[in-house]
């Protein structure tokens, strides 16, 4: 084959490498009483105004997860619905983190060039949050920052019972958004009071805040005698921190388990004609699925949180901690029903002193995020994404507790975590892996984020999202046997093609030059 033909063949080969046939995700099998988002929209997208009503509702965010629907993503969702791209809708958006990052205006080192952000930081150096910011970003229930108060957990909570008011919206055509109660709902009043108290105790570290405490029972005083301040043997009668309350409850016979829990994020929380609507938020992992012709593994992004499960003589409550799409880094109740397809896995379980330590770290994160809101009040989306997603805080605590991080993605910009009052949190956020600049995520974190067994004997059979279990099984096998292949971005492919073309042209030129020299000898 002549050199020119070889060059043309090489270019064609490189241009088609990594390409694959259009993938049509399977639509079955499905869990009972569940429909795909595409199946619902096939029936309803033709109804006048329904698509825009749905998008407006989904743009408000939800209880859980990383599905920040920016204008670019809303527009992408609209295009897929209006274009009858049902396969695309069932793998929405399917972008890499490099593609998603610009759509949320990730604030990095360029933040100093943003006049609004620069002015806000200059006006509020080391500031504490205003009353308005506290109300917006920290739920305190009946408690306030400007009132000195001591409360007791020995009497039943007087807060209201669980209600769906404000949680469920009727969109018409048999569609609702929001979820009803789960099996923890009967204890809502106790759980809500505990969440409010833990948030308020954490806020004791905010400058200018009046002290707030929880009185200890005599059993706790006796059990914890000798741990007074400054090494004193005088037992304290009041607890001033979230971790103290957890230690007190343990001392009074309560069983407390703290879990690092992962779910598939449900970015829609929709129900159609009484059935759940399956709506994951898909991200391109940039791993090739073996035998697929180069198709990348798309994974539903996870939601991660820490969960406190408390049972005992004074209190039965369940609360969680995470930094949410609402911009709040705080303890919350967890008594709304999850759709079965989101699954659940406890990656780590902590009891005893470890449970106390996780509580301490969650409290520090709560305070650090309030400082961040005060210093950067104009961050878009309440700081969500620039300051991290739900995974970042969980990853930070996981790093401290285990030395590893097994969550993807993490988006916090460490350049914003500089407040000297939050040195421990700053160091933890700096230490965790970041997914802001297009770096290929490690398989350990991709599989570790799943609410299914990611270990050596991984079993993905519990996953009911059509087609996903088979893709994960194939990729996991390649990972464990050392044959895993990563995809390449279009830019990297173009650069590779350019380099190879240049090398080929140089070879052709040298060959011609050598042939001319050989001819001179005759």
Short mmCIF file of N, CA and C in Angstrom, two decimals, residues 38-124:
data_model
loop_
_atom_site.label_atom_id
_atom_site.label_comp_id
_atom_site.label_asym_id
_atom_site.label_seq_id
_atom_site.Cartn_x
_atom_site.Cartn_y
_atom_site.Cartn_z
N UNK A 38 -39.80 8.35 30.25
CA UNK A 38 -40.13 8.44 28.83
C UNK A 38 -41.53 7.89 28.55
N UNK A 39 -41.92 6.83 29.25
CA UNK A 39 -43.24 6.26 29.04
C UNK A 39 -44.33 7.25 29.45
N UNK A 40 -44.11 7.95 30.54
CA UNK A 40 -45.08 8.97 30.96
C UNK A 40 -45.15 10.10 29.95
N UNK A 41 -43.98 10.56 29.51
CA UNK A 41 -43.96 11.72 28.61
C UNK A 41 -44.47 11.37 27.21
N UNK A 42 -44.34 10.12 26.79
CA UNK A 42 -44.94 9.71 25.51
C UNK A 42 -46.44 10.00 25.51
N UNK A 43 -47.05 9.77 26.65
CA UNK A 43 -48.50 9.94 26.75
C UNK A 43 -48.90 11.39 26.98
N UNK A 44 -48.03 12.16 27.64
CA UNK A 44 -48.47 13.47 28.11
C UNK A 44 -47.84 14.67 27.41
N UNK A 45 -46.76 14.46 26.67
CA UNK A 45 -46.05 15.61 26.08
C UNK A 45 -46.91 16.37 25.08
N UNK A 46 -47.91 15.71 24.52
CA UNK A 46 -48.76 16.38 23.53
C UNK A 46 -49.83 17.25 24.19
N UNK A 47 -50.02 17.11 25.49
CA UNK A 47 -51.01 17.94 26.17
C UNK A 47 -50.53 19.39 26.23
N UNK A 48 -51.34 20.35 25.81
CA UNK A 48 -50.90 21.75 25.79
C UNK A 48 -50.43 22.21 27.17
N UNK A 49 -49.19 22.72 27.21
CA UNK A 49 -48.65 23.32 28.43
C UNK A 49 -48.09 22.35 29.44
N UNK A 50 -48.30 21.02 29.26
CA UNK A 50 -47.87 20.10 30.31
C UNK A 50 -46.35 20.04 30.44
N UNK A 51 -45.64 20.02 29.31
CA UNK A 51 -44.18 19.92 29.37
C UNK A 51 -43.59 21.10 30.15
N UNK A 52 -44.08 22.29 29.89
CA UNK A 52 -43.54 23.46 30.60
C UNK A 52 -43.92 23.43 32.08
N UNK A 53 -45.11 22.95 32.39
CA UNK A 53 -45.50 22.82 33.80
C UNK A 53 -44.58 21.85 34.52
N UNK A 54 -44.29 20.73 33.86
CA UNK A 54 -43.39 19.73 34.45
C UNK A 54 -42.00 20.30 34.65
N UNK A 55 -41.46 20.97 33.64
CA UNK A 55 -40.11 21.52 33.74
C UNK A 55 -40.02 22.58 34.83
N UNK A 56 -41.07 23.38 34.97
CA UNK A 56 -41.07 24.41 36.01
C UNK A 56 -41.03 23.76 37.39
N UNK A 57 -41.75 22.67 37.56
CA UNK A 57 -41.74 21.97 38.85
C UNK A 57 -40.38 21.34 39.12
N UNK A 58 -39.79 20.69 38.12
CA UNK A 58 -38.51 20.01 38.31
C UNK A 58 -37.39 21.01 38.52
N UNK A 59 -37.56 22.22 38.02
CA UNK A 59 -36.55 23.26 38.20
C UNK A 59 -36.49 23.75 39.64
N UNK A 60 -37.49 23.39 40.45
CA UNK A 60 -37.50 23.80 41.86
C UNK A 60 -36.63 22.93 42.73
N UNK A 61 -36.08 21.86 42.16
CA UNK A 61 -35.23 20.98 42.95
C UNK A 61 -36.07 19.99 43.73
N UNK A 62 -35.42 19.23 44.59
CA UNK A 62 -36.11 18.21 45.35
C UNK A 62 -35.40 17.93 46.66
N UNK A 63 -35.90 16.94 47.36
CA UNK A 63 -35.35 16.62 48.67
C UNK A 63 -33.91 16.16 48.57
N UNK A 64 -33.62 15.37 47.55
CA UNK A 64 -32.33 14.70 47.52
C UNK A 64 -31.62 14.92 46.20
N UNK A 65 -30.29 14.73 46.27
CA UNK A 65 -29.54 14.41 45.07
C UNK A 65 -28.89 15.55 44.35
N UNK A 66 -28.13 15.21 43.33
CA UNK A 66 -27.29 16.15 42.63
C UNK A 66 -27.92 16.72 41.38
N UNK A 67 -29.22 16.51 41.17
CA UNK A 67 -29.84 16.89 39.91
C UNK A 67 -30.13 18.38 39.88
N UNK A 68 -29.08 19.18 39.84
CA UNK A 68 -29.23 20.62 39.73
C UNK A 68 -29.57 20.94 38.29
N UNK A 69 -30.83 21.26 38.02
CA UNK A 69 -31.27 21.49 36.65
C UNK A 69 -31.02 22.96 36.29
N UNK A 70 -29.83 23.22 35.79
CA UNK A 70 -29.46 24.55 35.34
C UNK A 70 -30.24 24.89 34.08
N UNK A 71 -30.23 26.16 33.64
CA UNK A 71 -30.92 26.50 32.39
C UNK A 71 -30.48 25.63 31.21
N UNK A 72 -29.19 25.31 31.15
CA UNK A 72 -28.71 24.48 30.04
C UNK A 72 -29.29 23.07 30.11
N UNK A 73 -29.37 22.52 31.32
CA UNK A 73 -29.92 21.18 31.47
C UNK A 73 -31.44 21.17 31.28
N UNK A 74 -32.13 22.20 31.74
CA UNK A 74 -33.56 22.30 31.49
C UNK A 74 -33.83 22.36 30.00
N UNK A 75 -33.01 23.14 29.29
CA UNK A 75 -33.17 23.25 27.84
C UNK A 75 -32.91 21.91 27.17
N UNK A 76 -31.90 21.18 27.65
CA UNK A 76 -31.61 19.86 27.10
C UNK A 76 -32.77 18.90 27.35
N UNK A 77 -33.35 18.96 28.53
CA UNK A 77 -34.50 18.12 28.85
C UNK A 77 -35.68 18.46 27.96
N UNK A 78 -35.91 19.75 27.75
CA UNK A 78 -37.01 20.20 26.88
C UNK A 78 -36.81 19.67 25.45
N UNK A 79 -35.58 19.77 24.96
CA UNK A 79 -35.31 19.30 23.59
C UNK A 79 -35.60 17.81 23.43
N UNK A 80 -35.24 17.04 24.43
CA UNK A 80 -35.44 15.60 24.32
C UNK A 80 -36.93 15.25 24.36
N UNK A 81 -37.68 15.99 25.19
CA UNK A 81 -39.12 15.72 25.26
C UNK A 81 -39.81 16.16 23.98
N UNK A 82 -39.55 17.38 23.54
CA UNK A 82 -40.21 17.90 22.35
C UNK A 82 -39.76 17.18 21.09
N UNK A 83 -38.53 16.63 21.11
CA UNK A 83 -38.03 15.89 19.96
C UNK A 83 -38.36 14.42 19.99
N UNK A 84 -39.18 14.01 20.94
CA UNK A 84 -39.55 12.59 21.08
C UNK A 84 -38.32 11.70 21.19
N UNK A 85 -37.28 12.22 21.84
CA UNK A 85 -36.05 11.44 22.03
C UNK A 85 -36.20 10.64 23.31
N UNK A 86 -36.97 9.57 23.25
CA UNK A 86 -37.30 8.82 24.47
C UNK A 86 -36.09 8.06 25.00
N UNK A 87 -35.25 7.52 24.11
CA UNK A 87 -34.04 6.85 24.58
C UNK A 87 -33.13 7.82 25.30
N UNK A 88 -32.99 9.03 24.74
CA UNK A 88 -32.17 10.06 25.37
C UNK A 88 -32.75 10.50 26.70
N UNK A 89 -34.07 10.52 26.80
CA UNK A 89 -34.71 10.92 28.05
C UNK A 89 -34.45 9.90 29.15
N UNK A 90 -34.38 8.63 28.76
CA UNK A 90 -34.12 7.58 29.75
C UNK A 90 -32.65 7.49 30.15
N UNK A 91 -31.77 8.28 29.54
CA UNK A 91 -30.38 8.36 29.95
C UNK A 91 -29.96 9.82 30.11
N UNK A 92 -30.88 10.65 30.57
CA UNK A 92 -30.64 12.08 30.69
C UNK A 92 -29.72 12.39 31.88
N UNK A 93 -28.74 13.36 31.73
CA UNK A 93 -28.32 13.92 30.46
C UNK A 93 -27.24 13.07 29.79
N UNK A 94 -26.56 12.20 30.57
CA UNK A 94 -25.52 11.35 29.98
C UNK A 94 -24.26 12.11 29.63
N UNK A 95 -24.05 13.25 30.28
CA UNK A 95 -22.87 14.06 30.01
C UNK A 95 -21.72 13.66 30.94
N UNK A 96 -20.51 14.01 30.53
CA UNK A 96 -19.36 13.87 31.43
C UNK A 96 -19.36 15.03 32.41
N UNK A 97 -18.58 14.91 33.48
CA UNK A 97 -18.48 16.01 34.42
C UNK A 97 -17.87 17.24 33.76
N UNK A 98 -16.97 17.04 32.79
CA UNK A 98 -16.39 18.19 32.08
C UNK A 98 -17.48 18.97 31.34
N UNK A 99 -18.51 18.27 30.84
CA UNK A 99 -19.60 18.94 30.14
C UNK A 99 -20.58 19.59 31.12
N UNK A 100 -20.78 18.95 32.27
CA UNK A 100 -21.74 19.48 33.24
C UNK A 100 -21.20 20.70 33.96
N UNK A 101 -19.92 20.70 34.26
CA UNK A 101 -19.33 21.77 35.08
C UNK A 101 -19.65 23.18 34.60
N UNK A 102 -19.45 23.51 33.30
CA UNK A 102 -19.71 24.89 32.87
C UNK A 102 -21.17 25.30 33.01
N UNK A 103 -22.10 24.34 32.97
CA UNK A 103 -23.51 24.71 33.00
C UNK A 103 -23.95 25.20 34.37
N UNK A 104 -23.17 24.94 35.39
CA UNK A 104 -23.53 25.40 36.73
C UNK A 104 -22.62 26.53 37.19
N UNK A 105 -21.89 27.11 36.25
CA UNK A 105 -21.05 28.26 36.56
C UNK A 105 -20.17 27.96 37.77
N UNK A 106 -19.38 26.91 37.62
CA UNK A 106 -18.51 26.52 38.70
C UNK A 106 -17.58 27.67 39.04
N UNK A 107 -17.54 28.01 40.30
CA UNK A 107 -16.74 29.15 40.75
C UNK A 107 -15.41 28.64 41.27
N UNK A 108 -14.33 28.92 40.54
CA UNK A 108 -13.01 28.48 40.97
C UNK A 108 -12.12 29.68 41.23
N UNK A 109 -10.92 29.62 40.70
CA UNK A 109 -9.99 30.73 40.92
C UNK A 109 -10.45 32.00 40.24
N UNK A 110 -11.36 31.88 39.25
CA UNK A 110 -11.85 33.07 38.56
C UNK A 110 -12.84 33.83 39.41
N UNK A 111 -13.22 33.30 40.58
CA UNK A 111 -14.20 33.99 41.42
C UNK A 111 -13.74 35.39 41.77
N UNK A 112 -12.44 35.57 41.92
CA UNK A 112 -11.92 36.89 42.25
C UNK A 112 -12.14 37.91 41.15
N UNK A 113 -12.40 37.42 39.91
CA UNK A 113 -12.65 38.31 38.79
C UNK A 113 -14.13 38.66 38.66
N UNK A 114 -14.97 38.04 39.48
CA UNK A 114 -16.39 38.34 39.48
C UNK A 114 -16.61 39.48 40.48
N UNK A 115 -17.03 40.63 39.99
CA UNK A 115 -17.12 41.80 40.85
C UNK A 115 -18.07 41.58 42.02
N UNK A 116 -19.19 40.89 41.78
CA UNK A 116 -20.15 40.66 42.86
C UNK A 116 -19.55 39.79 43.94
N UNK A 117 -18.88 38.72 43.51
CA UNK A 117 -18.28 37.83 44.50
C UNK A 117 -17.12 38.52 45.21
N UNK A 118 -16.35 39.27 44.45
CA UNK A 118 -15.20 39.96 45.05
C UNK A 118 -15.66 40.98 46.08
N UNK A 119 -16.71 41.74 45.73
CA UNK A 119 -17.23 42.73 46.66
C UNK A 119 -17.79 42.07 47.91
N UNK A 120 -18.51 40.95 47.71
CA UNK A 120 -19.11 40.26 48.85
C UNK A 120 -18.04 39.76 49.81
N UNK A 121 -16.96 39.22 49.26
CA UNK A 121 -15.89 38.70 50.12
C UNK A 121 -15.17 39.84 50.82
N UNK A 122 -15.06 40.98 50.15
CA UNK A 122 -14.36 42.11 50.75
C UNK A 122 -15.17 42.73 51.88
N UNK A 123 -16.50 42.74 51.69
CA UNK A 123 -17.37 43.35 52.69
C UNK A 123 -17.52 42.45 53.91
N UNK A 124 -17.43 41.14 53.69
CA UNK A 124 -17.71 40.19 54.77
C UNK A 124 -16.53 39.28 55.09
#
